[in-house]
Every structure is written in C-alpha cells, then in structure tokens.
Amino acid sequence: MSSPFAINGGACVAMVGKDCVAIACDLRLGLQSLTVSNNFPKIFSYGDVYLGLTGLATDVSTVSDLFRFKVNMYRLREERQISPQTMANLVSTSLYEKRFGPYFVSPVIAGINHTTGKPFICGFDSIGCIDFAKDFIVSGTASDQLFGTCEGLWEPDLEPDDLFETISQALLNAVDRDALSGWGAHVYIIEKDKVTKRLLKGRQD
Amino acid sequence: MDSLLGSNPTLASNPAYSFSKAPYNSAADNKEHAFYPYTDNGGSTLGITGEDFCIIAGDTRSTSGYSINTRYSPKVFRIGGDDETGEGAHIILSVVGFAADGTALKERLNAIVKMYKYQHGKKISVKACAQRLATILYGKRFFPYYVTAILGGLDEDGKGALYSYDPVGSYEREQCRAAGAAASLIMPFLDNQVNYKNQYLPGTGEGHDLEPRQALPLPRHDVEQLVRDAFTSATERHIEVGDGLQMLVMTKNGIEELYHPLKRD
C-alpha cells in the first residue's frame, strides 16, 4: 500500500452518449485509511474540455494548475478555445516530459469537439500513453470496480438524462466497494450547447 | 584455445569451463531451492438466491500466470450425491483460488455429508453443512485451504440459502456474493442490480426523505440473465476469466446444470 497512486484514494470515470459525454469523480481525500477531506473534487474545466485527475493529491493539484497555465497560453496565442483532441496531445506530451520522474496521476479527458460536433473521451497512464476509448474510461483506486459497473451498465447512444443515471450508478456503486473512494460525487453532463453539473451525496462512510 | 574463449581472462586461464560463467567456490553461492505450496488458478464464482431457488455459477477457465491450463475445469460441485455423477445431491459448493485445495476441500466435504447421512439416517441441513464447512476450513487455520468457498442450497423453509466463506472459515449467510479474480468487478454490479443499492423511488422526497427501492427476491429467469451479464462483463475486462460459464441451479426438484460458452481470448 505504499504505491503513490493509492495513498490519497479517489476515482474518476468518463462515458460517451448520443451527442453528449459525461465525466464524474468522487470527493474523498485521505491519508491511507484516514479521511482528511470530503470536498476534494478531481475534475477541472479548461474551456470546453474537462480533465479528471486521480492519484497522488499533490500531483493532482500541481498538474491541474500546470494545465491551467498551458491552456491559458494556448488560448492567448491561438485566440481560440482548445479542442479535446489537442488537449489530449498536450496532456500526453507534458506527461512524457517527466518520463523518468513522473507525476503520479491517471488523467481522464471528456469533451465535445466544436469543429466536428463529435463527443470525445480518452484516458492516460502516468507517462502519457493515450487510451482512446469509444465507450468509457475509468481511473483511480476504484478502477477495478468501475470496470465492472461500467461494463455491466453502459450501452451505446444514451440520451443525456440516461447517461447521467448510468454514470452516476456506475460511480456510486463502484466507490461503495472501495474503502479509499467515495464521500460524495461530482457529475458533469456535457452537451453541445449546455453543461450540467450535479452534486451527488452518496454514502458518507 | 585463446581464440575460442575470446578475451575473457577467467575462461582463458581455465580451459575446463566451456560455458560463460565464472567459477565460484564460496559456500554462500549455493543455490537456494524453495517449494511453494500454493498457486493461484484464477477464475471467478458467483452465487445468488431467489425465493425458492439458489444459483451458483463459475467460469471454467483454469490459469497459472499468463498460461491457460484448460478451458474446462469446473469450480462448482454437487455435494452429498449418491455417486460420482452427483445425482441426488441437495447442496452445491463453489471453490475458487488454488484448484488443488478446492478439489481436496470438495472431496472432504462430500465425504462428510455422506457420512452424516449414514450415521443419522437423514440428509444434512444446509445450515449444519455451512457450519461444518467453517469448521473444516478453520481446522487448517495455520496451513489453509487457499480457496474462497460459496455454499448453496435450500433452507428448512424451502427458501434459497447462500453462505460465503474466507479461506480460514469466517462465514455469513447472504443474498448474493461474487468471489475470485473478478470479484471486485462483479460485486458492485450485483449490489446495484440484486440489492438495488443506490436506487431510490422517484418523487418520494428529497435528501433523507427519499425512499430506497426495496430489494425483492428476483425471479429465476432474471437471476440467470444477471449471472450471464456479470460473467460476460468480467470476461471482457479480466484475463483470468473466460472460456465457459457453468451454472448449477438448485430448486425443490433438484439440481439443474447449465453451460454457456464465454469468450476464449
């Protein structure tokens, strides 16, 4: 249990629906078995793109700030918002720069590309290898549980409301079987012209 | 000789060595041999009860490391049958973990259940069998059977009964339980779909006023479908699960065996 990825705990999941995507995370921050905070969101927004970060909490903060800086610089130079695909490559190259002393994070990206209008999700390992998935991406200490719930509940072409129910049930039931995750959740449903953020209470134990 | 042995000074000065290893003479260099009494043969099992039945299922793949030993090695057994076919059995058992210990445990429990019948002139109840299995497991507290067992049958009232164990005999009666390599994938799915965890009745209020959806015993058809879904999902994401799904369904009419192929990759 001395893995840097499992000290603070946490879980994140992204899913594709019909002309929409969803991304959700838990809110726990812990030190091994001691819960320090129940309000530590792991999803950060960069314009139209949403980035979920699980792993070592200090790296979650550092990496989220680093990308705020990098995406701001991109926006100033290009005078446009960053697309999810470009963001994916930015995350990948930034992580690989630290190939031999990595940030201990497992990032997840979700967003809709406003040029093509197509939903996009992807995940990474800690050194930037991209996992382009058509269905869902999971990360964090509850990733095994999330693979089980997502594989069992997800189906293609879910409407936004059904996608919200699916991702919420997948996350809530997964974190309830992981001692290092839980204590509430944030769920983002991203559509072309609308983003809905919901706060889930979940089990508080 | 010099050209054959190249420029290695150790080998060149001692023509007795034809292999590229320096000679050693220290006693500390003796090779240590070790015997590991356990291996993990992977796979997963799952049990769910209904009103008047009990289903225990397991995949039929047996692995060691990344190799597949066989695509058909059952993990679910009939206990207390009249002969080796298991005909007349009234208890079902699944074992996952170390297959050799699993087989040994099954044989031992089967013999004990038969002896019970000869000595008492009646079949052992599932409740008593469950307690006996715990005793067997705890009997090897310091050299355990490396298995997670699930025991099933019908209780005194004819209701589905399911007992789950850890390797040293801690046990509990439950409605459903997943065990083995993909237990972490299957169990949260079962919490949600069998016990309706995290599901609430719409329009019953807000916050603590929300009414949880009551978990009712599921009909047999739904349970069989859930088991198949759980295993196809686990097969998709876990390399140690696959090849085939074996299901034993216990009802008042006896035990029915079902088999469904799973992905073999």
Short mmCIF file of C-alpha atoms in Angstrom, two decimals:
data_model
loop_
_atom_site.label_atom_id
_atom_site.label_comp_id
_atom_site.label_asym_id
_atom_site.label_seq_id
_atom_site.Cartn_x
_atom_site.Cartn_y
_atom_site.Cartn_z
CA MET A 1 0.00 0.00 0.00
CA SER A 2 2.95 2.34 -0.45
CA SER A 3 2.02 2.98 -4.08
CA PRO A 4 1.81 6.74 -4.60
CA PHE A 5 -1.36 6.13 -6.63
CA ALA A 6 -3.16 4.63 -3.61
CA ILE A 7 -2.16 6.94 -0.73
CA ASN A 8 -4.90 9.58 -1.12
CA GLY A 9 -7.55 7.48 -2.89
CA GLY A 10 -10.13 8.66 -5.40
CA ALA A 11 -11.98 7.60 -8.52
CA CYS A 12 -12.90 9.12 -11.88
CA VAL A 13 -14.94 7.92 -14.86
CA ALA A 14 -15.94 9.30 -18.29
CA MET A 15 -18.61 7.98 -20.68
CA VAL A 16 -19.83 8.65 -24.21
CA GLY A 17 -23.54 9.06 -25.02
CA LYS A 18 -25.60 10.18 -28.04
CA ASP A 19 -24.19 13.65 -28.91
CA CYS A 20 -23.09 14.02 -25.29
CA VAL A 21 -20.37 12.96 -22.88
CA ALA A 22 -20.24 12.64 -19.11
CA ILE A 23 -17.42 12.77 -16.59
CA ALA A 24 -17.68 12.10 -12.87
CA CYS A 25 -15.43 11.87 -9.81
CA ASP A 26 -15.67 11.18 -6.09
CA LEU A 27 -14.84 13.79 -3.43
CA ARG A 28 -12.66 11.92 -0.91
CA LEU A 29 -9.15 12.95 0.08
CA GLY A 30 -7.42 10.63 2.52
CA LEU A 31 -4.09 9.65 4.00
CA GLN A 32 -4.17 5.84 3.81
CA SER A 33 -7.21 4.90 5.94
CA LEU A 34 -7.71 8.36 7.49
CA THR A 35 -10.13 10.62 5.62
CA VAL A 36 -8.82 14.20 5.65
CA SER A 37 -11.44 15.90 3.47
CA ASN A 38 -14.78 15.08 1.88
CA ASN A 39 -14.64 18.00 -0.52
CA PHE A 40 -11.74 17.34 -2.90
CA PRO A 41 -13.09 17.39 -6.48
CA LYS A 42 -10.90 15.74 -9.11
CA ILE A 43 -12.45 17.25 -12.26
CA PHE A 44 -11.13 20.55 -13.69
CA SER A 45 -12.50 22.51 -16.64
CA TYR A 46 -10.42 24.15 -19.35
CA GLY A 47 -12.96 25.94 -21.53
CA ASP A 48 -14.84 23.23 -23.42
CA VAL A 49 -12.59 20.43 -22.18
CA TYR A 50 -12.90 18.63 -18.85
CA LEU A 51 -9.94 16.90 -17.20
CA GLY A 52 -10.27 14.36 -14.38
CA LEU A 53 -7.18 13.60 -12.31
CA THR A 54 -6.80 10.75 -9.80
CA GLY A 55 -3.69 9.63 -7.97
CA LEU A 56 -1.34 11.44 -5.61
CA ALA A 57 -3.25 14.53 -4.41
CA THR A 58 -0.23 16.88 -4.51
CA ASP A 59 0.31 15.91 -8.16
CA VAL A 60 -3.42 16.29 -8.88
CA SER A 61 -3.19 19.94 -7.73
CA THR A 62 0.14 20.56 -9.47
CA VAL A 63 -0.91 19.01 -12.77
CA SER A 64 -4.30 20.76 -12.79
CA ASP A 65 -2.55 24.13 -12.23
CA LEU A 66 0.07 23.33 -14.85
CA PHE A 67 -2.62 22.70 -17.44
CA ARG A 68 -4.50 25.85 -16.44
CA PHE A 69 -1.28 27.72 -17.29
CA LYS A 70 -0.64 25.80 -20.52
CA VAL A 71 -4.23 26.09 -21.77
CA ASN A 72 -4.29 29.84 -20.97
CA MET A 73 -1.08 30.29 -23.01
CA TYR A 74 -2.62 28.26 -25.86
CA ARG A 75 -5.76 30.44 -25.80
CA LEU A 76 -3.73 33.69 -25.88
CA ARG A 77 -1.51 32.52 -28.76
CA GLU A 78 -4.24 30.88 -30.85
CA GLU A 79 -7.12 33.21 -29.89
CA ARG A 80 -9.48 30.21 -29.66
CA GLN A 81 -10.52 27.51 -27.21
CA ILE A 82 -8.52 24.28 -27.06
CA SER A 83 -10.25 21.19 -28.53
CA PRO A 84 -10.43 17.92 -26.60
CA GLN A 85 -8.12 16.20 -29.14
CA THR A 86 -5.47 18.94 -28.86
CA MET A 87 -5.79 18.82 -25.09
CA ALA A 88 -5.21 15.05 -25.19
CA ASN A 89 -1.96 15.52 -27.09
CA LEU A 90 -0.91 18.36 -24.76
CA VAL A 91 -1.50 16.13 -21.72
CA SER A 92 0.33 13.22 -23.35
CA THR A 93 3.46 15.22 -24.28
CA SER A 94 3.51 17.06 -20.94
CA LEU A 95 3.41 13.78 -19.01
CA TYR A 96 6.07 12.17 -21.19
CA GLU A 97 8.42 15.09 -20.49
CA LYS A 98 8.56 13.64 -16.98
CA ARG A 99 9.23 10.09 -18.30
CA PHE A 100 11.77 9.20 -15.62
CA GLY A 101 10.21 11.04 -12.68
CA PRO A 102 6.51 11.03 -13.46
CA TYR A 103 3.56 12.79 -11.90
CA PHE A 104 1.64 10.04 -10.10
CA VAL A 105 -1.69 10.77 -11.79
CA SER A 106 -4.08 8.90 -14.11
CA PRO A 107 -5.81 11.59 -16.19
CA VAL A 108 -9.16 11.31 -17.99
CA ILE A 109 -10.42 13.76 -20.63
CA ALA A 110 -14.02 14.38 -21.74
CA GLY A 111 -15.44 16.99 -24.09
CA ILE A 112 -17.24 17.72 -27.35
CA ASN A 113 -15.21 18.87 -30.33
CA HIS A 114 -16.93 22.06 -31.51
CA THR A 115 -15.50 21.80 -35.05
CA THR A 116 -16.78 18.30 -35.73
CA GLY A 117 -19.56 18.28 -33.12
CA LYS A 118 -18.42 14.79 -32.04
CA PRO A 119 -18.08 13.60 -28.42
CA PHE A 120 -14.56 12.71 -27.29
CA ILE A 121 -13.14 10.89 -24.27
CA CYS A 122 -9.73 9.42 -23.52
CA GLY A 123 -7.54 8.30 -20.66
CA PHE A 124 -3.81 8.17 -19.96
CA ASP A 125 -1.27 6.31 -17.86
CA SER A 126 1.08 8.39 -15.71
CA ILE A 127 3.66 8.80 -18.50
CA GLY A 128 1.22 9.90 -21.19
CA CYS A 129 0.20 6.81 -23.17
CA ILE A 130 -3.26 7.68 -24.55
CA ASP A 131 -6.18 5.26 -24.35
CA PHE A 132 -8.76 6.30 -26.96
CA ALA A 133 -11.97 4.53 -25.97
CA LYS A 134 -15.34 4.58 -27.75
CA ASP A 135 -17.34 3.67 -24.63
CA PHE A 136 -15.88 4.66 -21.24
CA ILE A 137 -12.67 5.44 -19.36
CA VAL A 138 -12.05 4.71 -15.69
CA SER A 139 -9.25 5.68 -13.30
CA GLY A 140 -8.34 5.72 -9.63
CA THR A 141 -8.28 3.26 -6.73
CA ALA A 142 -11.78 2.01 -7.63
CA SER A 143 -10.85 1.31 -11.27
CA ASP A 144 -11.48 -2.47 -10.98
CA GLN A 145 -14.93 -1.82 -9.53
CA LEU A 146 -15.62 0.86 -12.17
CA PHE A 147 -14.67 -1.54 -14.98
CA GLY A 148 -17.24 -3.99 -13.59
CA THR A 149 -20.10 -1.50 -13.19
CA CYS A 150 -19.42 0.33 -16.48
CA GLU A 151 -19.11 -2.88 -18.48
CA GLY A 152 -22.41 -4.04 -16.96
CA LEU A 153 -24.46 -0.83 -17.14
CA TRP A 154 -23.21 1.12 -20.17
CA GLU A 155 -24.89 0.87 -23.57
CA PRO A 156 -24.39 2.80 -26.83
CA ASP A 157 -26.27 6.03 -27.73
CA LEU A 158 -27.60 7.00 -24.28
CA GLU A 159 -29.54 10.28 -24.12
CA PRO A 160 -28.16 12.89 -21.66
CA ASP A 161 -30.62 12.01 -18.85
CA ASP A 162 -29.99 8.26 -19.19
CA LEU A 163 -26.24 8.86 -19.45
CA PHE A 164 -26.40 10.80 -16.17
CA GLU A 165 -28.19 7.92 -14.44
CA THR A 166 -25.77 5.36 -15.89
CA ILE A 167 -22.54 7.17 -14.96
CA SER A 168 -23.90 8.05 -11.51
CA GLN A 169 -24.92 4.47 -10.70
CA ALA A 170 -21.63 3.16 -12.11
CA LEU A 171 -19.58 5.54 -9.93
CA LEU A 172 -21.66 5.35 -6.73
CA ASN A 173 -21.81 1.55 -6.65
CA ALA A 174 -18.12 1.23 -7.54
CA VAL A 175 -16.88 3.61 -4.81
CA ASP A 176 -19.10 1.89 -2.22
CA ARG A 177 -16.90 -1.22 -2.70
CA ASP A 178 -13.65 0.78 -2.37
CA ALA A 179 -12.54 1.98 1.07
CA LEU A 180 -10.34 4.74 -0.42
CA SER A 181 -13.03 6.36 -2.58
CA GLY A 182 -16.48 7.87 -2.06
CA TRP A 183 -17.87 10.57 0.24
CA GLY A 184 -19.98 12.19 -2.47
CA ALA A 185 -19.50 12.84 -6.17
CA HIS A 186 -19.47 15.47 -8.92
CA VAL A 187 -21.11 14.59 -12.25
CA TYR A 188 -20.82 16.70 -15.42
CA ILE A 189 -23.13 16.06 -18.37
CA ILE A 190 -21.68 17.82 -21.42
CA GLU A 191 -23.91 18.55 -24.42
CA LYS A 192 -23.22 20.74 -27.50
CA ASP A 193 -24.64 23.93 -26.04
CA LYS A 194 -25.06 23.04 -22.36
CA VAL A 195 -23.10 21.64 -19.44
CA THR A 196 -24.97 20.36 -16.37
CA LYS A 197 -23.04 19.87 -13.13
CA ARG A 198 -24.71 17.81 -10.41
CA LEU A 199 -23.53 17.09 -6.87
CA LEU A 200 -24.33 13.62 -5.52
CA LYS A 201 -24.37 13.00 -1.79
CA GLY A 202 -23.81 9.22 -1.88
CA ARG A 203 -22.87 7.20 1.19
CA GLN A 204 -20.96 9.18 3.80
CA ASP A 205 -18.89 6.28 5.21
CA MET B 1 42.02 -22.08 -27.33
CA ASP B 2 42.57 -18.40 -26.85
CA SER B 3 40.60 -17.57 -29.94
CA LEU B 4 37.75 -19.85 -28.88
CA LEU B 5 37.39 -18.34 -25.44
CA GLY B 6 37.86 -14.79 -26.58
CA SER B 7 39.44 -12.26 -24.32
CA ASN B 8 37.78 -13.39 -21.08
CA PRO B 9 40.72 -13.78 -18.69
CA THR B 10 38.91 -16.13 -16.29
CA LEU B 11 37.87 -18.55 -19.01
CA ALA B 12 41.11 -18.28 -20.97
CA SER B 13 43.16 -19.22 -17.91
CA ASN B 14 40.94 -22.22 -17.10
CA PRO B 15 40.10 -24.39 -20.10
CA ALA B 16 37.83 -26.69 -18.02
CA TYR B 17 34.92 -24.24 -18.40
CA SER B 18 33.09 -24.31 -21.69
CA PHE B 19 30.24 -22.07 -20.50
CA SER B 20 30.32 -18.36 -19.91
CA LYS B 21 30.18 -18.46 -16.14
CA ALA B 22 32.94 -17.62 -13.74
CA PRO B 23 33.81 -20.43 -11.32
CA TYR B 24 32.67 -19.98 -7.71
CA ASN B 25 33.89 -21.54 -4.52
CA SER B 26 32.19 -19.60 -1.74
CA ALA B 27 29.68 -21.62 0.29
CA ALA B 28 27.30 -18.67 0.19
CA ASP B 29 26.89 -19.14 -3.57
CA ASN B 30 24.93 -22.38 -3.09
CA LYS B 31 21.64 -22.25 -4.94
CA GLU B 32 18.62 -21.98 -2.70
CA HIS B 33 15.70 -24.20 -3.54
CA ALA B 34 12.20 -23.46 -2.37
CA PHE B 35 8.82 -25.19 -2.56
CA TYR B 36 5.74 -23.02 -2.90
CA PRO B 37 2.70 -24.98 -1.74
CA TYR B 38 0.18 -22.62 -3.39
CA THR B 39 -0.59 -21.32 -6.88
CA ASP B 40 -3.42 -19.03 -7.97
CA ASN B 41 -5.53 -20.69 -10.65
CA GLY B 42 -7.65 -17.58 -11.28
CA GLY B 43 -11.29 -17.62 -12.33
CA SER B 44 -14.38 -16.29 -10.62
CA THR B 45 -17.52 -17.62 -8.99
CA LEU B 46 -20.86 -16.08 -8.13
CA GLY B 47 -23.92 -17.08 -6.12
CA ILE B 48 -27.40 -15.52 -5.98
CA THR B 49 -30.51 -16.73 -4.12
CA GLY B 50 -34.16 -16.31 -5.00
CA GLU B 51 -37.42 -17.06 -3.18
CA ASP B 52 -37.30 -20.83 -3.78
CA PHE B 53 -34.02 -21.43 -5.61
CA CYS B 54 -30.31 -20.84 -5.42
CA ILE B 55 -27.85 -20.37 -8.28
CA ILE B 56 -24.11 -20.81 -8.05
CA ALA B 57 -22.03 -20.13 -11.15
CA GLY B 58 -18.37 -20.15 -12.09
CA ASP B 59 -16.28 -19.77 -15.21
CA THR B 60 -14.46 -22.91 -16.37
CA ARG B 61 -11.02 -21.47 -17.20
CA SER B 62 -8.01 -22.58 -15.18
CA THR B 63 -4.84 -20.48 -15.38
CA SER B 64 -1.37 -20.26 -13.92
CA GLY B 65 0.27 -16.93 -14.58
CA TYR B 66 -0.46 -15.95 -18.19
CA SER B 67 -0.96 -19.58 -19.33
CA ILE B 68 -4.28 -21.37 -19.67
CA ASN B 69 -4.12 -24.88 -18.20
CA THR B 70 -7.51 -25.92 -19.52
CA ARG B 71 -10.71 -24.33 -20.81
CA TYR B 72 -12.96 -26.71 -18.89
CA SER B 73 -12.18 -27.19 -15.22
CA PRO B 74 -15.39 -26.89 -13.18
CA LYS B 75 -15.38 -24.82 -9.99
CA VAL B 76 -18.97 -25.62 -8.99
CA PHE B 77 -19.83 -29.00 -7.47
CA ARG B 78 -22.74 -31.08 -6.17
CA ILE B 79 -22.30 -32.13 -2.54
CA GLY B 80 -23.92 -35.21 -0.98
CA GLY B 81 -24.78 -37.07 -4.19
CA ASP B 82 -25.31 -40.85 -4.30
CA ASP B 83 -22.50 -41.47 -6.80
CA GLU B 84 -19.76 -39.65 -8.75
CA THR B 85 -22.36 -38.06 -11.09
CA GLY B 86 -23.71 -36.12 -8.11
CA GLU B 87 -27.24 -37.46 -8.66
CA GLY B 88 -29.39 -36.92 -5.56
CA ALA B 89 -27.25 -34.11 -4.17
CA HIS B 90 -29.01 -31.39 -2.18
CA ILE B 91 -26.15 -28.92 -1.65
CA ILE B 92 -23.97 -27.03 -4.12
CA LEU B 93 -20.46 -25.72 -3.48
CA SER B 94 -18.14 -23.46 -5.45
CA VAL B 95 -14.44 -23.07 -4.77
CA VAL B 96 -12.10 -20.55 -6.37
CA GLY B 97 -8.44 -19.84 -5.69
CA PHE B 98 -5.97 -22.75 -5.59
CA ALA B 99 -7.63 -25.53 -7.61
CA ALA B 100 -5.88 -28.45 -5.86
CA ASP B 101 -7.07 -27.23 -2.45
CA GLY B 102 -10.50 -26.65 -3.98
CA THR B 103 -10.74 -30.25 -5.14
CA ALA B 104 -9.45 -31.53 -1.79
CA LEU B 105 -11.98 -29.43 0.11
CA LYS B 106 -14.87 -30.54 -2.10
CA GLU B 107 -13.93 -34.23 -1.70
CA ARG B 108 -13.65 -33.83 2.07
CA LEU B 109 -16.99 -32.02 2.47
CA ASN B 110 -18.67 -34.54 0.16
CA ALA B 111 -17.39 -37.45 2.28
CA ILE B 112 -18.52 -35.76 5.50
CA VAL B 113 -22.01 -35.03 4.14
CA LYS B 114 -22.35 -38.69 3.08
CA MET B 115 -21.13 -39.95 6.47
CA TYR B 116 -23.68 -37.69 8.14
CA LYS B 117 -26.47 -39.39 6.17
CA TYR B 118 -25.25 -42.91 7.05
CA GLN B 119 -24.85 -42.06 10.74
CA HIS B 120 -28.02 -40.02 11.26
CA GLY B 121 -30.31 -41.55 8.67
CA LYS B 122 -31.24 -38.16 7.23
CA LYS B 123 -29.79 -35.55 4.91
CA ILE B 124 -27.74 -32.78 6.50
CA SER B 125 -29.41 -29.36 6.51
CA VAL B 126 -27.72 -26.56 4.58
CA LYS B 127 -27.35 -24.63 7.84
CA ALA B 128 -25.50 -27.53 9.50
CA CYS B 129 -23.39 -28.15 6.40
CA ALA B 130 -22.45 -24.47 6.34
CA GLN B 131 -21.26 -24.62 9.97
CA ARG B 132 -19.37 -27.87 9.28
CA LEU B 133 -17.58 -26.29 6.30
CA ALA B 134 -16.47 -23.41 8.51
CA THR B 135 -15.07 -25.94 11.00
CA ILE B 136 -13.19 -27.78 8.23
CA LEU B 137 -11.64 -24.55 6.98
CA TYR B 138 -10.68 -23.35 10.46
CA GLY B 139 -9.17 -26.77 11.16
CA LYS B 140 -6.45 -25.79 8.75
CA ARG B 141 -6.05 -22.32 10.26
CA PHE B 142 -2.23 -22.42 10.03
CA PHE B 143 -1.91 -24.11 6.61
CA PRO B 144 -5.17 -23.03 4.99
CA TYR B 145 -7.07 -24.32 2.00
CA TYR B 146 -6.29 -21.39 -0.30
CA VAL B 147 -9.87 -21.03 -1.55
CA THR B 148 -12.88 -18.76 -1.31
CA ALA B 149 -15.90 -21.02 -0.97
CA ILE B 150 -19.60 -20.37 -1.60
CA LEU B 151 -22.13 -22.92 -0.36
CA GLY B 152 -25.74 -23.03 -1.56
CA GLY B 153 -28.96 -24.95 -1.18
CA LEU B 154 -32.48 -24.64 0.20
CA ASP B 155 -33.06 -23.96 3.91
CA GLU B 156 -35.58 -25.67 6.26
CA ASP B 157 -38.39 -23.47 4.87
CA GLY B 158 -37.51 -24.27 1.25
CA LYS B 159 -36.08 -20.78 0.70
CA GLY B 160 -32.85 -20.22 -1.23
CA ALA B 161 -29.81 -20.20 1.07
CA LEU B 162 -26.30 -18.99 0.30
CA TYR B 163 -23.24 -18.95 2.55
CA SER B 164 -19.91 -17.31 1.66
CA TYR B 165 -16.52 -18.02 3.28
CA ASP B 166 -12.99 -16.69 3.56
CA PRO B 167 -10.08 -19.20 3.38
CA VAL B 168 -10.00 -19.76 7.17
CA GLY B 169 -13.72 -20.22 7.75
CA SER B 170 -15.32 -16.84 8.51
CA TYR B 171 -18.77 -17.19 7.02
CA GLU B 172 -22.04 -15.37 6.56
CA ARG B 173 -25.45 -16.06 5.00
CA GLU B 174 -26.12 -13.64 2.13
CA GLN B 175 -28.43 -12.97 -0.82
CA CYS B 176 -25.57 -12.71 -3.28
CA ARG B 177 -21.79 -12.92 -3.42
CA ALA B 178 -19.02 -12.85 -6.04
CA ALA B 179 -15.63 -14.44 -5.34
CA GLY B 180 -12.30 -14.93 -7.06
CA ALA B 181 -10.23 -12.93 -9.52
CA ALA B 182 -13.06 -10.75 -10.84
CA ALA B 183 -14.94 -10.36 -7.55
CA SER B 184 -14.04 -6.67 -7.44
CA LEU B 185 -15.62 -6.20 -10.89
CA ILE B 186 -18.76 -8.25 -10.29
CA MET B 187 -19.67 -7.39 -6.67
CA PRO B 188 -20.56 -3.67 -7.14
CA PHE B 189 -22.67 -4.61 -10.18
CA LEU B 190 -24.55 -7.15 -8.04
CA ASP B 191 -25.04 -4.63 -5.21
CA ASN B 192 -26.78 -2.40 -7.74
CA GLN B 193 -28.81 -4.97 -9.69
CA VAL B 194 -29.73 -7.51 -6.96
CA ASN B 195 -29.96 -5.43 -3.79
CA TYR B 196 -30.81 -2.20 -5.66
CA LYS B 197 -28.09 -0.25 -3.79
CA ASN B 198 -28.03 3.49 -4.57
CA GLN B 199 -31.50 3.25 -6.14
CA TYR B 200 -34.35 5.39 -4.83
CA LEU B 201 -38.03 5.69 -5.70
CA PRO B 202 -38.58 8.83 -7.81
CA GLY B 203 -40.83 11.52 -6.32
CA THR B 204 -40.69 10.26 -2.72
CA GLY B 205 -38.95 13.38 -1.43
CA GLU B 206 -35.55 14.98 -1.08
CA GLY B 207 -32.45 14.04 0.89
CA HIS B 208 -33.20 11.70 3.78
CA ASP B 209 -36.91 11.60 2.84
CA LEU B 210 -36.08 9.71 -0.37
CA GLU B 211 -37.31 6.16 -0.13
CA PRO B 212 -34.84 3.42 -1.09
CA ARG B 213 -36.05 0.90 -3.67
CA GLN B 214 -36.92 -2.28 -1.75
CA ALA B 215 -34.90 -5.35 -2.77
CA LEU B 216 -37.32 -8.21 -3.51
CA PRO B 217 -36.27 -11.77 -4.34
CA LEU B 218 -35.75 -11.93 -8.11
CA PRO B 219 -37.41 -14.49 -10.41
CA ARG B 220 -35.16 -17.27 -11.72
CA HIS B 221 -35.09 -16.01 -15.30
CA ASP B 222 -33.84 -12.56 -14.21
CA VAL B 223 -31.16 -14.06 -11.97
CA GLU B 224 -29.86 -16.32 -14.76
CA GLN B 225 -29.67 -13.30 -17.07
CA LEU B 226 -27.82 -11.25 -14.41
CA VAL B 227 -25.30 -14.05 -13.91
CA ARG B 228 -24.65 -14.25 -17.66
CA ASP B 229 -24.27 -10.46 -17.88
CA ALA B 230 -21.91 -10.39 -14.90
CA PHE B 231 -19.66 -13.05 -16.44
CA THR B 232 -19.62 -11.63 -19.97
CA SER B 233 -18.63 -8.27 -18.43
CA ALA B 234 -15.92 -9.88 -16.28
CA THR B 235 -14.64 -11.87 -19.27
CA GLU B 236 -14.32 -8.65 -21.24
CA ARG B 237 -12.06 -6.97 -18.68
CA HIS B 238 -10.28 -9.77 -16.78
CA ILE B 239 -7.77 -12.08 -18.45
CA GLU B 240 -8.24 -14.91 -15.96
CA VAL B 241 -11.98 -15.18 -16.63
CA GLY B 242 -13.48 -16.77 -19.74
CA ASP B 243 -13.92 -19.95 -21.87
CA GLY B 244 -17.19 -21.16 -20.33
CA LEU B 245 -19.83 -20.38 -17.74
CA GLN B 246 -21.13 -23.26 -15.64
CA MET B 247 -24.29 -22.71 -13.59
CA LEU B 248 -25.85 -25.02 -11.01
CA VAL B 249 -29.46 -24.14 -10.24
CA MET B 250 -30.88 -25.69 -7.06
CA THR B 251 -34.68 -25.93 -6.76
CA LYS B 252 -37.04 -28.23 -4.86
CA ASN B 253 -36.93 -30.51 -7.91
CA GLY B 254 -33.16 -30.99 -7.64
CA ILE B 255 -30.10 -29.52 -9.30
CA GLU B 256 -30.04 -28.37 -12.91
CA GLU B 257 -26.77 -27.74 -14.73
CA LEU B 258 -26.47 -25.06 -17.41
CA TYR B 259 -23.48 -24.22 -19.60
CA HIS B 260 -22.86 -21.14 -21.74
CA PRO B 261 -19.74 -20.51 -23.81
CA LEU B 262 -17.73 -17.38 -22.94
CA LYS B 263 -15.04 -15.63 -25.00
CA ARG B 264 -11.90 -17.79 -25.27
CA ASP B 265 -9.35 -14.98 -25.93
#
